[in-house]
PDB file of C-alpha atoms in Angstrom:
ATOM      1  CA  MET A  21       0.407  -0.360  -0.193  1.00 92.00           C
ATOM      2  CA  LYS A  22       1.320   3.639  -1.035  1.00 94.00           C
ATOM      3  CA  LEU A  23      -0.158   6.516   1.701  1.00 94.00           C
ATOM      4  CA  LYS A  24      -2.485   8.890  -1.234  1.00 93.00           C
ATOM      5  CA  SER A  25      -1.895  12.139   0.516  1.00 92.00           C
ATOM      6  CA  ALA A  26      -0.560  14.321   3.876  1.00 90.00           C
ATOM      7  CA  ASN A  27      -4.051  14.115   6.223  1.00 90.00           C
ATOM      8  CA  PRO A  28      -2.979  16.358   9.433  1.00 92.00           C
ATOM      9  CA  ARG A  29      -5.913  13.239  11.219  1.00 94.00           C
ATOM     10  CA  TYR A  30      -2.469  10.675  10.256  1.00 95.00           C
ATOM     11  CA  PRO A  31       0.612  12.292  11.591  1.00 95.00           C
ATOM     12  CA  ASP A  32       1.780   8.416  11.497  1.00 96.00           C
ATOM     13  CA  LEU A  33       1.762   7.850   8.075  1.00 97.00           C
ATOM     14  CA  SER A  34       3.832   9.762   6.245  1.00 95.00           C
ATOM     15  CA  GLU A  35       2.640  11.038   1.610  1.00 91.00           C
ATOM     16  CA  GLY A  36       4.332   8.442  -0.865  1.00 87.00           C
ATOM     17  CA  GLN A  37       5.692   5.556   1.751  1.00 91.00           C
ATOM     18  CA  HIS A  38       4.790   2.475   1.484  1.00 91.00           C
ATOM     19  CA  TYR A  39       2.905   0.501   3.769  1.00 93.00           C
ATOM     20  CA  PHE A  40       2.222  -3.325   3.986  1.00 89.00           C
ATOM     21  CA  VAL A  41      -0.998  -4.488   5.811  1.00 94.00           C
ATOM     22  CA  LEU A  42      -0.891  -6.502   8.221  1.00 95.00           C
ATOM     23  CA  GLY A  43      -4.087  -7.835   8.576  1.00 96.00           C
ATOM     24  CA  ILE A  44      -7.494  -6.896   7.746  1.00 97.00           C
ATOM     25  CA  GLU A  45     -10.332  -6.218  10.590  1.00 96.00           C
ATOM     26  CA  ALA A  46     -14.266  -4.801  10.069  1.00 96.00           C
ATOM     27  CA  ASN A  47     -12.166  -4.151   6.336  1.00 97.00           C
ATOM     28  CA  ASP A  48     -10.294  -1.397   7.503  1.00 98.00           C
ATOM     29  CA  TYR A  49      -5.970  -2.313   6.716  1.00 97.00           C
ATOM     30  CA  ARG A  50      -3.310  -2.561  10.443  1.00 97.00           C
ATOM     31  CA  ILE A  51      -0.464  -1.585   8.840  1.00 96.00           C
ATOM     32  CA  LEU A  52       2.994  -0.592  11.031  1.00 94.00           C
ATOM     33  CA  ASN A  53       3.060   2.647  11.062  1.00 96.00           C
ATOM     34  CA  ASP A  54       5.883   5.522  10.813  1.00 96.00           C
ATOM     35  CA  VAL A  55       6.533   5.166  14.603  1.00 95.00           C
ATOM     36  CA  GLY A  56       6.236   0.942  14.943  1.00 93.00           C
ATOM     37  CA  LYS A  57       2.276   0.473  16.038  1.00 96.00           C
ATOM     38  CA  PRO A  58      -0.053  -1.590  14.356  1.00 97.00           C
ATOM     39  CA  TYR A  59      -3.097   0.760  14.140  1.00 97.00           C
ATOM     40  CA  LEU A  60      -5.906   0.471  12.042  1.00 98.00           C
ATOM     41  CA  TYR A  61      -6.306   2.641   8.608  1.00 97.00           C
ATOM     42  CA  ALA A  62      -9.485   2.843   6.339  1.00 97.00           C
ATOM     43  CA  PRO A  63      -8.679   1.946   2.965  1.00 96.00           C
ATOM     44  CA  GLU A  64      -9.191   5.312   1.222  1.00 95.00           C
ATOM     45  CA  LEU A  65      -6.489   6.488   2.124  1.00 95.00           C
ATOM     46  CA  PHE A  66      -3.765   4.018   0.614  1.00 96.00           C
ATOM     47  CA  ASP A  67      -3.206   3.174  -2.961  1.00 95.00           C
ATOM     48  CA  VAL A  68      -2.647  -0.222  -3.941  1.00 94.00           C
ATOM     49  CA  ILE A  69       0.687  -1.238  -5.016  1.00 92.00           C
ATOM     50  CA  ASP A  70       0.290  -5.208  -5.344  1.00 90.00           C
ATOM     51  CA  PRO A  71      -3.254  -6.897  -4.340  1.00 91.00           C
ATOM     52  CA  THR A  72      -1.246 -10.148  -3.768  1.00 89.00           C
ATOM     53  CA  GLU A  73      -2.627 -11.377  -0.674  1.00 89.00           C
ATOM     54  CA  PRO A  74      -0.667 -14.134   1.999  1.00 89.00           C
ATOM     55  CA  GLY A  75      -1.479 -17.803   1.497  1.00 90.00           C
ATOM     56  CA  ASP A  76      -2.023 -17.985   5.225  1.00 90.00           C
ATOM     57  CA  TRP A  77      -4.487 -15.041   6.028  1.00 95.00           C
ATOM     58  CA  VAL A  78      -7.807 -16.878   7.963  1.00 96.00           C
ATOM     59  CA  THR A  79     -10.561 -14.298   6.630  1.00 96.00           C
ATOM     60  CA  GLU A  80     -14.292 -14.585   8.166  1.00 95.00           C
ATOM     61  CA  PHE A  81     -17.307 -12.299   7.505  1.00 97.00           C
ATOM     62  CA  GLY A  82     -19.152 -10.267   9.840  1.00 95.00           C
ATOM     63  CA  GLU A  83     -23.389 -10.440  10.068  1.00 95.00           C
ATOM     64  CA  ASP A  84     -22.574  -7.209   7.606  1.00 96.00           C
ATOM     65  CA  GLY A  85     -20.361  -8.425   5.209  1.00 96.00           C
ATOM     66  CA  GLU A  86     -17.216  -6.936   7.238  1.00 97.00           C
ATOM     67  CA  ARG A  87     -13.839  -8.704   6.297  1.00 97.00           C
ATOM     68  CA  TYR A  88     -11.436 -10.023   8.884  1.00 97.00           C
ATOM     69  CA  SER A  89      -8.437 -11.403   7.121  1.00 97.00           C
ATOM     70  CA  TYR A  90      -5.383 -11.962   9.095  1.00 97.00           C
ATOM     71  CA  PRO A  91      -1.967 -14.928   9.456  1.00 96.00           C
ATOM     72  CA  VAL A  92      -3.285 -17.708  11.680  1.00 95.00           C
ATOM     73  CA  LEU A  93      -0.843 -16.761  14.691  1.00 95.00           C
ATOM     74  CA  LEU A  94      -2.477 -13.145  14.707  1.00 96.00           C
ATOM     75  CA  ASN A  95      -6.163 -14.428  14.168  1.00 94.00           C
ATOM     76  CA  GLU A  96      -7.173 -14.901  17.774  1.00 91.00           C
ATOM     77  CA  ALA A  97     -10.014 -12.743  19.027  1.00 89.00           C
ATOM     78  CA  GLY A  98      -8.342 -10.419  21.283  1.00 94.00           C
ATOM     79  CA  PHE A  99      -5.441 -11.038  20.380  1.00 97.00           C
ATOM     80  CA  PHE A 100      -3.887  -6.993  19.624  1.00 97.00           C
ATOM     81  CA  GLU A 101      -5.738  -5.778  22.495  1.00 97.00           C
ATOM     82  CA  ASP A 102      -3.688  -8.119  24.886  1.00 97.00           C
ATOM     83  CA  PHE A 103      -0.808  -6.658  22.082  1.00 97.00           C
ATOM     84  CA  PHE A 104      -1.798  -3.248  23.346  1.00 97.00           C
ATOM     85  CA  ASP A 105      -1.261  -4.215  26.826  1.00 97.00           C
ATOM     86  CA  GLN A 106       2.098  -5.246  26.247  1.00 96.00           C
ATOM     87  CA  LYS A 107       1.423  -8.765  27.052  1.00 97.00           C
ATOM     88  CA  PHE A 108       4.242 -11.417  26.891  1.00 97.00           C
ATOM     89  CA  GLU A 109       3.434 -14.115  24.628  1.00 97.00           C
ATOM     90  CA  GLN A 110       1.191 -10.933  21.731  1.00 97.00           C
ATOM     91  CA  THR A 111       4.419  -8.965  21.547  1.00 97.00           C
ATOM     92  CA  SER A 112       6.591 -11.812  20.452  1.00 97.00           C
ATOM     93  CA  VAL A 113       4.121 -13.628  18.431  1.00 97.00           C
ATOM     94  CA  PHE A 114       3.720  -9.651  16.868  1.00 97.00           C
ATOM     95  CA  TRP A 115       7.014  -9.300  16.224  1.00 97.00           C
ATOM     96  CA  HIS A 116       7.909 -12.933  14.975  1.00 96.00           C
ATOM     97  CA  VAL A 117       5.204 -12.644  11.959  1.00 95.00           C
ATOM     98  CA  VAL A 118       6.195  -8.826  11.318  1.00 94.00           C
ATOM     99  CA  ASN A 119       9.724  -9.617  10.859  1.00 94.00           C
ATOM    100  CA  GLN A 120       8.847 -12.890   8.683  1.00 90.00           C
ATOM    101  CA  ARG A 121       6.367 -11.244   6.766  1.00 87.00           C
ATOM    102  CA  LEU A 122       9.316  -8.070   5.475  1.00 84.00           C
ATOM    103  CA  ALA A 123      12.026 -10.568   5.596  1.00 87.00           C
ATOM    104  CA  HIS A 124      10.306 -12.452   2.889  1.00 81.00           C
ATOM    105  CA  ALA A 125       9.495  -9.095   1.340  1.00 75.00           C
ATOM    106  CA  ALA A 126      13.225  -8.184   1.147  1.00 68.00           C
TER     107      ALA A 126
END
């Protein structure tokens, strides 16, 4: 993904910067932003550079058709709540998955 343009509502994203989508939650993209936080952002903020999705994503749809897609290891209810609460297991798993993705992309 590439950020379309700078937006004062999102100072943690840089115009023209490329970002990896770590997952999709209620149709929003979970992206590792410029300060290293995996936050959710509206897809309208980005241009798709490569539409290829990882083969290990688990995809589900909510009652209103919203999409949820994550790698298996991140696809646990409450995972990101625990991550942001700095629980060791979720933090460790998250960075392991992110490092694998980045190494594969390089």
